[in-house]
mmCIF file of C-alpha atoms and ligand atoms in Angstrom:
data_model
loop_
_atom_site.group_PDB
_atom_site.id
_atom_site.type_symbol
_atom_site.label_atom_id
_atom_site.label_comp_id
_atom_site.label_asym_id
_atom_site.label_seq_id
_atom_site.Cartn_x
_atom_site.Cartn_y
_atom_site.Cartn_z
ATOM 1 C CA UNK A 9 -6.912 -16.916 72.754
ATOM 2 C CA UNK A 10 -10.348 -15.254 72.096
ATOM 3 C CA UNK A 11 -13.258 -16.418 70.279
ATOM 4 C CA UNK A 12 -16.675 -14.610 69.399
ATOM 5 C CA UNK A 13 -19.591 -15.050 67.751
ATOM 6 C CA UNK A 14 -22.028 -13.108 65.704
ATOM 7 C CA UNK A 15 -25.504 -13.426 64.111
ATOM 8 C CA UNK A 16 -26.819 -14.405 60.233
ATOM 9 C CA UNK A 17 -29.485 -11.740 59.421
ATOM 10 C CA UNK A 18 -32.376 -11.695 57.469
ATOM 11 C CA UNK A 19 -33.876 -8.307 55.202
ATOM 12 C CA UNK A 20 -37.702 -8.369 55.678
ATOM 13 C CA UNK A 21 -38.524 -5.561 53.971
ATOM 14 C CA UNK A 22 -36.086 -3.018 51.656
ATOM 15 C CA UNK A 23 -32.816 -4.804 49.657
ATOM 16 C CA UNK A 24 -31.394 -3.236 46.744
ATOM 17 C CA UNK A 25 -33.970 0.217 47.581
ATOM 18 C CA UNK A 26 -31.466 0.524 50.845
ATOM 19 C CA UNK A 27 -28.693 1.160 48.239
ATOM 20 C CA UNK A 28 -29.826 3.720 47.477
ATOM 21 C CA UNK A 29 -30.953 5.700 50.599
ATOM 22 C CA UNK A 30 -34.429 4.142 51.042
ATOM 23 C CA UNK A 31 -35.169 2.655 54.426
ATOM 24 C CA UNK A 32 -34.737 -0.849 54.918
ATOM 25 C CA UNK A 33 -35.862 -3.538 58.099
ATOM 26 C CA UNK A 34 -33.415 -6.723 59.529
ATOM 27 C CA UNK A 35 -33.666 -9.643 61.418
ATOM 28 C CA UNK A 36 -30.534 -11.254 63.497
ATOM 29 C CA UNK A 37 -31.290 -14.660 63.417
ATOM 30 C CA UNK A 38 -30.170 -17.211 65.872
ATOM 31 C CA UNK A 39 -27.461 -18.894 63.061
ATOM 32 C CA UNK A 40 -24.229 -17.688 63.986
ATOM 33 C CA UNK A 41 -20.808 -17.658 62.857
ATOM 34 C CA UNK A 42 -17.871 -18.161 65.313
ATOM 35 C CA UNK A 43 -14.505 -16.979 64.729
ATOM 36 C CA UNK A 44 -11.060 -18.051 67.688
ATOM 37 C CA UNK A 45 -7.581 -16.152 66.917
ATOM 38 C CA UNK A 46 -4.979 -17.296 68.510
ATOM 39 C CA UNK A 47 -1.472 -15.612 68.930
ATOM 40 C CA UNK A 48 1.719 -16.719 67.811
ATOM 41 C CA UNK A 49 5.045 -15.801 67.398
ATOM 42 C CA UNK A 50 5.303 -16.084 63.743
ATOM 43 C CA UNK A 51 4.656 -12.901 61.350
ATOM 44 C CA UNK A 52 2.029 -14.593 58.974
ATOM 45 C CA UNK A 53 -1.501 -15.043 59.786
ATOM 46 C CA UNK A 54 -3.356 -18.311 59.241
ATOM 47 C CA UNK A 55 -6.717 -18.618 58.528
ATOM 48 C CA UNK A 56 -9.020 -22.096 58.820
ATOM 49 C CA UNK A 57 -12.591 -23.295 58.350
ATOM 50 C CA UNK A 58 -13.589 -26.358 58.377
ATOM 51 C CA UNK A 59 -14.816 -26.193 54.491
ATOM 52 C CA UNK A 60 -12.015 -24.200 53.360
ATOM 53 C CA UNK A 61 -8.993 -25.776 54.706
ATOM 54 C CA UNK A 62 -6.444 -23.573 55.712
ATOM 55 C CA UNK A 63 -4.570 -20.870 54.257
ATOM 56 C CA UNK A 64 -1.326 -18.926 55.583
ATOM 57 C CA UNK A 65 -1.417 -15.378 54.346
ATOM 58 C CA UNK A 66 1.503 -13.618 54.819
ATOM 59 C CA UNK A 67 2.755 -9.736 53.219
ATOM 60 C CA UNK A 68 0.576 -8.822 50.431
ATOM 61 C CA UNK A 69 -0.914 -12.185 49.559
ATOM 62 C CA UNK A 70 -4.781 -11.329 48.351
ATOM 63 C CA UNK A 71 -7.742 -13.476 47.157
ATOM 64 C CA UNK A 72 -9.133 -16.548 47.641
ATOM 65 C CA UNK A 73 -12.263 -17.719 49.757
ATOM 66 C CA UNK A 74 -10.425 -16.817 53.255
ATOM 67 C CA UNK A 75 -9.393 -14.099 52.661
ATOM 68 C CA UNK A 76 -11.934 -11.438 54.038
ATOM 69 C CA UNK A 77 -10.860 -13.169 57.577
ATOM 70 C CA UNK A 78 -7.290 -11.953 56.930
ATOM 71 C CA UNK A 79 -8.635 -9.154 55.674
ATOM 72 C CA UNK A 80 -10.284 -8.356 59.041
ATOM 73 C CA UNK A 81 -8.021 -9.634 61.094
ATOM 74 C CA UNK A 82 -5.759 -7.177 59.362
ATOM 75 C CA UNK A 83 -7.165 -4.153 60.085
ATOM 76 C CA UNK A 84 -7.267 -5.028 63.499
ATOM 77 C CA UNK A 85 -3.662 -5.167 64.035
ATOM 78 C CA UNK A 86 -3.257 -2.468 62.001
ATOM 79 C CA UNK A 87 -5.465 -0.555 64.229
ATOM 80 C CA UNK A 88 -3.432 -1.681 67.611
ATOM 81 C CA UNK A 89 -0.228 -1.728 66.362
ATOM 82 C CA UNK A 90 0.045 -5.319 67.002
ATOM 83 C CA UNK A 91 3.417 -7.385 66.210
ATOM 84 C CA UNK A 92 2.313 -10.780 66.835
ATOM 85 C CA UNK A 93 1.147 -13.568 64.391
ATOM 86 C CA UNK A 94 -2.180 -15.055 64.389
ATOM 87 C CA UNK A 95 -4.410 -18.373 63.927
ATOM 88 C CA UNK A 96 -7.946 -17.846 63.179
ATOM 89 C CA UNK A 97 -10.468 -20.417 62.882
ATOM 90 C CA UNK A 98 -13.857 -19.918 61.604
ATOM 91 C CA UNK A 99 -16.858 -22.227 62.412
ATOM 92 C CA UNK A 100 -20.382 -20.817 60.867
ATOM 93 C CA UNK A 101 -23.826 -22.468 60.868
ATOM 94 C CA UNK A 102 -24.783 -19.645 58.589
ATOM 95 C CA UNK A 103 -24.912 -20.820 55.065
ATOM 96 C CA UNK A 104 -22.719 -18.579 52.816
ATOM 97 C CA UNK A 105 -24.216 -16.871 49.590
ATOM 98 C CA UNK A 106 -27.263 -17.332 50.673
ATOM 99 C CA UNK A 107 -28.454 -13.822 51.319
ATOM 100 C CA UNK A 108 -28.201 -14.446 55.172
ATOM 101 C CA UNK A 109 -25.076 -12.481 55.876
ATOM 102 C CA UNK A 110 -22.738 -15.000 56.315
ATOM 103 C CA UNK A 111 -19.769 -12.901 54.956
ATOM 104 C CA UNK A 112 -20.597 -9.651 57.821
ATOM 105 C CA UNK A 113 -20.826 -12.229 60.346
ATOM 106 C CA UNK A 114 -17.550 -13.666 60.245
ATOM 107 C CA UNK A 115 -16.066 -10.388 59.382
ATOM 108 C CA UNK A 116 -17.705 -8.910 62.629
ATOM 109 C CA UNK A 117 -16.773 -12.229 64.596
ATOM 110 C CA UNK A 118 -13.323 -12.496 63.081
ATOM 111 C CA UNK A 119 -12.634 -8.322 64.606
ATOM 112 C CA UNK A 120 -14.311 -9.031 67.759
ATOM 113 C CA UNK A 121 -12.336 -12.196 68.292
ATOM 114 C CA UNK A 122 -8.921 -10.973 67.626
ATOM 115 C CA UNK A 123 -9.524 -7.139 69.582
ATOM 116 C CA UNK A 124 -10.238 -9.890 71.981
ATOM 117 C CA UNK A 125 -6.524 -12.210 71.209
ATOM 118 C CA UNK A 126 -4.652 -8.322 71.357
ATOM 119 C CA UNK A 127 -6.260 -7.348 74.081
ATOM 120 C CA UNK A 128 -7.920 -4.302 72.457
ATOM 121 C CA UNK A 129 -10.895 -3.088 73.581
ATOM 122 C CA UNK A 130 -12.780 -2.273 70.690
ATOM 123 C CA UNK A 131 -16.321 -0.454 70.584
ATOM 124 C CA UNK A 132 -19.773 -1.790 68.930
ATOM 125 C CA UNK A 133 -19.423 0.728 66.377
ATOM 126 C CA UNK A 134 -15.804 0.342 65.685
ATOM 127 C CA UNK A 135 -16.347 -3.337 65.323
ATOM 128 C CA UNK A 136 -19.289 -2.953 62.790
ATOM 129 C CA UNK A 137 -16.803 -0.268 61.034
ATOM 130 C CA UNK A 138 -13.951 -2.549 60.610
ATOM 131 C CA UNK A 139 -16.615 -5.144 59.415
ATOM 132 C CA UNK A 140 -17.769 -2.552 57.103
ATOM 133 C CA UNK A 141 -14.574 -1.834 55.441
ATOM 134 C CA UNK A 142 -13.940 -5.347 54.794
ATOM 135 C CA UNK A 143 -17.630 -6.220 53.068
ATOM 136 C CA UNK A 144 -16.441 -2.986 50.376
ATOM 137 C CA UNK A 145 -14.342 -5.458 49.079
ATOM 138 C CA UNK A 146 -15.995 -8.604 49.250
ATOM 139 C CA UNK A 147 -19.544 -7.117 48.106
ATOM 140 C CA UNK A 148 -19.930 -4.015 45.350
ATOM 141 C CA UNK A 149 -21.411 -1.234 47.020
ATOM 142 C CA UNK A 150 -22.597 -2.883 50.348
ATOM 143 C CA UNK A 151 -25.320 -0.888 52.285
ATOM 144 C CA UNK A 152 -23.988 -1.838 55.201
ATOM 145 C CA UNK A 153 -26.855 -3.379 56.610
ATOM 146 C CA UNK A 154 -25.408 -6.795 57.316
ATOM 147 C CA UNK A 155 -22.611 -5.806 59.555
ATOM 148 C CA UNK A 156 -25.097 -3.390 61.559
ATOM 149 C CA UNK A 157 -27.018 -6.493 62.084
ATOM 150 C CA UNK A 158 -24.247 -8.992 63.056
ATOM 151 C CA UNK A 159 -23.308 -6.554 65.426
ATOM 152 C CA UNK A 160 -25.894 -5.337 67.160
ATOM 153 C CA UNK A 161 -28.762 -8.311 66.944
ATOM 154 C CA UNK A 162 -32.387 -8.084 67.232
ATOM 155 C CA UNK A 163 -34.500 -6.476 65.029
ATOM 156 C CA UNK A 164 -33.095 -3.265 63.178
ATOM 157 C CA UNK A 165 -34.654 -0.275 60.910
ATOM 158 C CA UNK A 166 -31.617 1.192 58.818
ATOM 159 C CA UNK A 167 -30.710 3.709 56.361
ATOM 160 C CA UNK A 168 -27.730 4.390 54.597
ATOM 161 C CA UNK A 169 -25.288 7.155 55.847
ATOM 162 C CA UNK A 170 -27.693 7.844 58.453
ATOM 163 C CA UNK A 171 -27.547 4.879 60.734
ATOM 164 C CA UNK A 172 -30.201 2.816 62.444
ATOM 165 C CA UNK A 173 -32.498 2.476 65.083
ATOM 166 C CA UNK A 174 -33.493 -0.697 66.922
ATOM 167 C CA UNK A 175 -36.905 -1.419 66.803
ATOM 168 C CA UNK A 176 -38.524 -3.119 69.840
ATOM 169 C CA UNK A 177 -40.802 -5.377 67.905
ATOM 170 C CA UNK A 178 -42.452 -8.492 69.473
ATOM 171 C CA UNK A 179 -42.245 -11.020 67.422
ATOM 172 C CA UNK A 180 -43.498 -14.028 69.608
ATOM 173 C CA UNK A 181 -46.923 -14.639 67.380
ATOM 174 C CA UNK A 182 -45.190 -15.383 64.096
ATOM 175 C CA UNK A 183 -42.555 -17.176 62.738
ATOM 176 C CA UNK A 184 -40.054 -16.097 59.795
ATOM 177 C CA UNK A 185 -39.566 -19.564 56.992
ATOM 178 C CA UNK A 186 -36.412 -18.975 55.048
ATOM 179 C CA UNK A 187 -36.281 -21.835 52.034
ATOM 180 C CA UNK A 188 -33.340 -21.951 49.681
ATOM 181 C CA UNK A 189 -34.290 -21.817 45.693
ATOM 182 C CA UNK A 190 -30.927 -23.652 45.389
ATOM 183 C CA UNK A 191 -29.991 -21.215 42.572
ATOM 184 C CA UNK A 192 -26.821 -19.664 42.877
ATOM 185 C CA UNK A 193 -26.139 -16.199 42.659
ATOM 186 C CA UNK A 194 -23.582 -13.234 43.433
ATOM 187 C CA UNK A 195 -24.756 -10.359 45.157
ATOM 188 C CA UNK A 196 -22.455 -8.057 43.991
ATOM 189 C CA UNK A 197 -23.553 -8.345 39.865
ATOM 190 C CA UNK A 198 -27.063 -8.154 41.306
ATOM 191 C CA UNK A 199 -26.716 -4.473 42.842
ATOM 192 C CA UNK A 200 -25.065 -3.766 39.766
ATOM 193 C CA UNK A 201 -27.713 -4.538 37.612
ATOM 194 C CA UNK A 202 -30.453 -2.803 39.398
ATOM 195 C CA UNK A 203 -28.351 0.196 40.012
ATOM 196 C CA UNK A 204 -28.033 -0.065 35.943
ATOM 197 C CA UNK A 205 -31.903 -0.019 35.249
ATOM 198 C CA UNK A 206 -32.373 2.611 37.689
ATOM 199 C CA UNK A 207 -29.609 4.719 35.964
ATOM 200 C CA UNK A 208 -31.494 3.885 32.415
ATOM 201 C CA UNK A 209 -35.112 4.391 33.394
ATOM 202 C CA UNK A 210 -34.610 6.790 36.402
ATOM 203 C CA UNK A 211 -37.814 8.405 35.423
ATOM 204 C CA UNK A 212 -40.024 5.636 35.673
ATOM 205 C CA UNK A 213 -38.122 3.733 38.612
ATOM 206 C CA UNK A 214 -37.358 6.664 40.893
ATOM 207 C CA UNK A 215 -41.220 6.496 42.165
ATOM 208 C CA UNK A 216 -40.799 3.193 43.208
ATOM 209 C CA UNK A 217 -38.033 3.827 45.198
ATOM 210 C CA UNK A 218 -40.420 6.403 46.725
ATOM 211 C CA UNK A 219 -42.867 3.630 47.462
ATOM 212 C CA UNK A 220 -40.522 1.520 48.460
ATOM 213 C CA UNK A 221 -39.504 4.251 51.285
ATOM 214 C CA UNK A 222 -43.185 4.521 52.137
ATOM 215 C CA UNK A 223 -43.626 1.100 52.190
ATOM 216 C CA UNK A 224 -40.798 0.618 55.228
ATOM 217 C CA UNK A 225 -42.301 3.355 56.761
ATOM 218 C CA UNK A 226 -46.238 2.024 56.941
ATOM 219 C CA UNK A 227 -44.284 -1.951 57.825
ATOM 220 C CA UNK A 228 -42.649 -0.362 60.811
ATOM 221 C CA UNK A 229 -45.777 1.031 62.115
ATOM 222 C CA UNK A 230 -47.261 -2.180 62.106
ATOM 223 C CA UNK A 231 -44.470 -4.311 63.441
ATOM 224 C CA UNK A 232 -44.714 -1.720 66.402
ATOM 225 C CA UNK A 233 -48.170 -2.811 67.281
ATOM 226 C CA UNK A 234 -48.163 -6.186 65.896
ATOM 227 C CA UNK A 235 -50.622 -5.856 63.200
ATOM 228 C CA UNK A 236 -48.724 -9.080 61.278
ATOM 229 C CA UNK A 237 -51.604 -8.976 58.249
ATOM 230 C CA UNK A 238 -50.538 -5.763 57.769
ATOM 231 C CA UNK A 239 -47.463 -6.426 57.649
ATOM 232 C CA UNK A 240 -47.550 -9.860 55.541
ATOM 233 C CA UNK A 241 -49.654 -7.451 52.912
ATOM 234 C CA UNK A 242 -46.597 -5.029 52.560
ATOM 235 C CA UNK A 243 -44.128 -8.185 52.328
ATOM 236 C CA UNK A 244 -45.938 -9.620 49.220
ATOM 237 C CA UNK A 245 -46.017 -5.469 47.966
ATOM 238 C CA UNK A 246 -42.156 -5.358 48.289
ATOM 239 C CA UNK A 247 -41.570 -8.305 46.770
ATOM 240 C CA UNK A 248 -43.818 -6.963 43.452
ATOM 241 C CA UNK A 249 -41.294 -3.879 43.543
ATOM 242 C CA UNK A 250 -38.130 -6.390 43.975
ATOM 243 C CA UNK A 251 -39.983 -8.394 40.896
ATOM 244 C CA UNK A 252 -39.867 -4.895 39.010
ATOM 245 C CA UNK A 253 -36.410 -4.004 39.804
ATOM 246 C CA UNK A 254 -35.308 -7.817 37.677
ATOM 247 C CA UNK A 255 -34.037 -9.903 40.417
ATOM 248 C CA UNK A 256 -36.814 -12.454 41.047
ATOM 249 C CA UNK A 257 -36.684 -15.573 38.751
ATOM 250 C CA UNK A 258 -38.971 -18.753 38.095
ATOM 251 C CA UNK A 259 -37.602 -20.688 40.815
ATOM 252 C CA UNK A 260 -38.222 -17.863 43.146
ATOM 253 C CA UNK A 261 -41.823 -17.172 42.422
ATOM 254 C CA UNK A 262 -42.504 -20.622 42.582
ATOM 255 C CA UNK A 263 -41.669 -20.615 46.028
ATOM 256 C CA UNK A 264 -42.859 -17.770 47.058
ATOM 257 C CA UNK A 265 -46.212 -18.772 45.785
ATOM 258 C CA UNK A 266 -46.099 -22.079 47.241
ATOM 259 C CA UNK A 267 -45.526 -20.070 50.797
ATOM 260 C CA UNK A 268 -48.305 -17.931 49.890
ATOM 261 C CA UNK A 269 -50.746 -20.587 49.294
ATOM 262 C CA UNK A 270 -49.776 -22.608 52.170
ATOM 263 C CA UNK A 271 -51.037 -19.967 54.262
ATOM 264 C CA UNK A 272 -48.592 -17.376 54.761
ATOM 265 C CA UNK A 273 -48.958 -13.931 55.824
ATOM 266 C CA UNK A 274 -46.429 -12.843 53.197
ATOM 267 C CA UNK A 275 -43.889 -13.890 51.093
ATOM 268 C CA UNK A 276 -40.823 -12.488 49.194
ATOM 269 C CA UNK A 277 -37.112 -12.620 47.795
ATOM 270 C CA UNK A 278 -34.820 -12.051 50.955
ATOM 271 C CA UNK A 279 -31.492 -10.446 50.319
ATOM 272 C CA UNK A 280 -29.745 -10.312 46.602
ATOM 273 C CA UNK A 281 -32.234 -12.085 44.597
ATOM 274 C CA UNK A 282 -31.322 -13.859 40.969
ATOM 275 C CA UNK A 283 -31.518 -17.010 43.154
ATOM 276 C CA UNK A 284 -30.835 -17.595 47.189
ATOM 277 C CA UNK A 285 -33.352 -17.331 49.625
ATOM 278 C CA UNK A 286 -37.624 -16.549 50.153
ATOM 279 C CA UNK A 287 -38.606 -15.506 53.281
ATOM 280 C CA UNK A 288 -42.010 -16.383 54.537
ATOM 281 C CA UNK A 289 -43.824 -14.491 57.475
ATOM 282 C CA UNK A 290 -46.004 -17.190 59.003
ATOM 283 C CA UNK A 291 -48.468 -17.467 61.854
ATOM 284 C CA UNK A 292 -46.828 -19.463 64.471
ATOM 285 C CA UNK A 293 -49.652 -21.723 64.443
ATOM 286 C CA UNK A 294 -49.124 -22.083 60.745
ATOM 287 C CA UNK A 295 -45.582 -22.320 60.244
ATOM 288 C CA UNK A 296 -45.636 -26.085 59.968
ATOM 289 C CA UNK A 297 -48.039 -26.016 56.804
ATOM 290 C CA UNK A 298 -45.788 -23.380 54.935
ATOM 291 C CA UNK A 299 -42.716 -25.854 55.948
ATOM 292 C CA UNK A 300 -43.925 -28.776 54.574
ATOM 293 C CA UNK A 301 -44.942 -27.300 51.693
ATOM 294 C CA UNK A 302 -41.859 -25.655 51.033
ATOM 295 C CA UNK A 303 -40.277 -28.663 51.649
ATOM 296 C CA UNK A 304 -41.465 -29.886 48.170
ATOM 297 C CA UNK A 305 -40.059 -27.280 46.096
ATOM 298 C CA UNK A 306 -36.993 -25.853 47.745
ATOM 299 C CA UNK A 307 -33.728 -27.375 48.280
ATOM 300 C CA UNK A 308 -33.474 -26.548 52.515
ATOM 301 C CA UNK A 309 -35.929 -25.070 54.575
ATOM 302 C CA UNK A 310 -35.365 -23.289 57.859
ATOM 303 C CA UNK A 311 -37.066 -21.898 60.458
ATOM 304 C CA UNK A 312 -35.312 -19.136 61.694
ATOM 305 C CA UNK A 313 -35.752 -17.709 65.428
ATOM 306 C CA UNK A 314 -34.996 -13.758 65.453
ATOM 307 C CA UNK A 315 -31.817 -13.253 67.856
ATOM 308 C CA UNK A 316 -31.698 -10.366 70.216
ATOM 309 C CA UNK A 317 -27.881 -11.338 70.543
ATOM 310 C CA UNK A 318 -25.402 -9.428 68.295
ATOM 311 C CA UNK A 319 -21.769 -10.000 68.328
ATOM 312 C CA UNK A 320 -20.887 -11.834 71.417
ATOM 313 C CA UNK A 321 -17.347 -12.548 73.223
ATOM 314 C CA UNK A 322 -17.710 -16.344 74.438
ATOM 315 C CA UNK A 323 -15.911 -18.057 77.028
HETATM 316 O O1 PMV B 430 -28.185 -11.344 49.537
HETATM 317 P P1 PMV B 430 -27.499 -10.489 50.493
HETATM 318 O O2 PMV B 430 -27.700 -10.792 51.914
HETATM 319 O O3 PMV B 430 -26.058 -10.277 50.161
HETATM 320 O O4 PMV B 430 -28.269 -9.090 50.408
HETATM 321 C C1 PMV B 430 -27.808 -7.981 49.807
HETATM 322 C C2 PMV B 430 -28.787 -6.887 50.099
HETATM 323 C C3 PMV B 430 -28.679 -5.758 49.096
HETATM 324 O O5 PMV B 430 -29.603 -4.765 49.518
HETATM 325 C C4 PMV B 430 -29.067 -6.242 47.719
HETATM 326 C C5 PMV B 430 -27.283 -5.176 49.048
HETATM 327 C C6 PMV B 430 -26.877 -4.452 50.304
HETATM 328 O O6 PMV B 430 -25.654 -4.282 50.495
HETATM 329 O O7 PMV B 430 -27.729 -4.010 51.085
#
């Protein structure tokens, strides 16, 4: 038996623009998911979570909720050869579809977990590869930033096809508020849509990728020498572009302005859009004031601690 864990994530600054190419900055946060796989004799795997019940996939069976964990746990045993069946459970705090990467982390927990059940020693970046793989058919076109993040924690600057760099960042002065607009939403007919207006109005929309790219560039500077205003300023900037690009709605502006005016340094869509999640940066000595009053108007508020822990084997 093995069992690992891995981190939710946050995108400060740079969703949908890092589908394209542009830069893009995430947060692990200290919400994790945690995935055990067990062997057995039999030559189906079975999959469980708590909310999900439990499913048996065995052959070609596809679909359903679960089965991105099969899916995982299938390439895997692909990769090692393995002849032995499996049960998996999966226990997340992360809330799923809510832009926080709950998907990447039990894909990246689920691999790590049963390279762990196989005995397989598996690397970092073949881990976040396997995750990878499965996201492209969970999510349309996934940048791949959520599985970098699940797997390799603490605060990350990525771009498409080229990698990432971690970003040593101190983060101790402010806090990040993540409150839920309740509004459902898919990720993957979100992308879709934006990479539709950009196709249709590439002219007008291909400079605000630009400043989109810029815009990363300038935040990272000032994360690296903790100029937060600074970096609050060109939060409230992206979200104006993410506004632009269609995917911010009543229910989102209304909380991000009720962050805003409670005080925040900055506040924007995090993740998708349509619906899901704000994010607000906060003064630590302010966060309360932004909570309560995000409280009000969205359905769950959390305060999320950045985690320097990426995918973990626990004991
Ligand atoms: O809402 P989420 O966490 O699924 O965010 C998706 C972020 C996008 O940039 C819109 C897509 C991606 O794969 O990066």
């Amino acid at each position: 038996m093995a069992r690992a864990s891995a981190p939710g994530k946050v995108i400060l600054l740079g969703e949908h623009f890092v589908v394209e190419g542009c830069p893009a900055v995430a947060l692990a946060i200290d919400v994790r998911a945690c995935v055990t796989a067990t062997l057995h004799g039999g030559d189906y795997v079975e999959v469980a979570s708590q909310e999900l019940g439990s499913v048996k996939f065995e052959g070609e069976r596809e679909g359903g909720p679960l089965y991105p964990v099969y899916l995982a746990a299938k390439k895997v045993i692909e990769l090692t050869g393995t002849r032995a069946g499996l049960r998996i459970k999966v226990e997340s705090d992360i809330p799923p579809a809510a832009g926080m990467g709950s998907s990447a982390a039990v894909a990246v927990a689920t691999v790590a977990a049963v390279a762990g059940a196989v005995g397989a020693a598996v690397s970092l970046d073949e881990i976040s590869e396997l995750a990878y793989k499965v996201e492209e058919v969970v999510h349309e076109r996934p940048s791949g930033i959520d599985n970098t993040v699940a797997t390799y924690g603490g605060v990350i600057l990525f771009r498409r096809g080229q990698g990432f760099t971690k970003l040593d960042v101190k983060l101790e002065p402010v806090r990040v508020v993540l409150a839920d607009s309740g509004v459902p939403r898919s990720t993957g007919s979100l992308v879709v849509k934006v990479l539709k207006l950009k196709a249709k109005y590439s002219g007008v929309l291909n400079s605000l990728y630009q400043s989109a790219s810029a815009l990363v560039e300038e935040a990272v500077h000032a994360l690296q020498r903790g100029d937060f205003e600074t970096v609050g300023e060109l939060v409230n900037i992206n979200h104006g572009l993410l506004s632009s690009l269609g995917v911010s709605c009543l229910r989102l502006e209304e909380l991000i302005y009720t962050a805003r005016e409670a005080g925040a340094l900055g506040a924007k869509i995090t993740g998708a859009g349509g619906g899901g999640m704000i994010l607000a940066l906060c003064w630590k000595d302010n966060v309360e004031e932004v909570v309560r009053a995000l409280e009000r108007v969205a359905t769950r508020v959390i305060t999320a601690p950045v985690s320097a822990r990426g995918v973990a084997w626990e004991t």
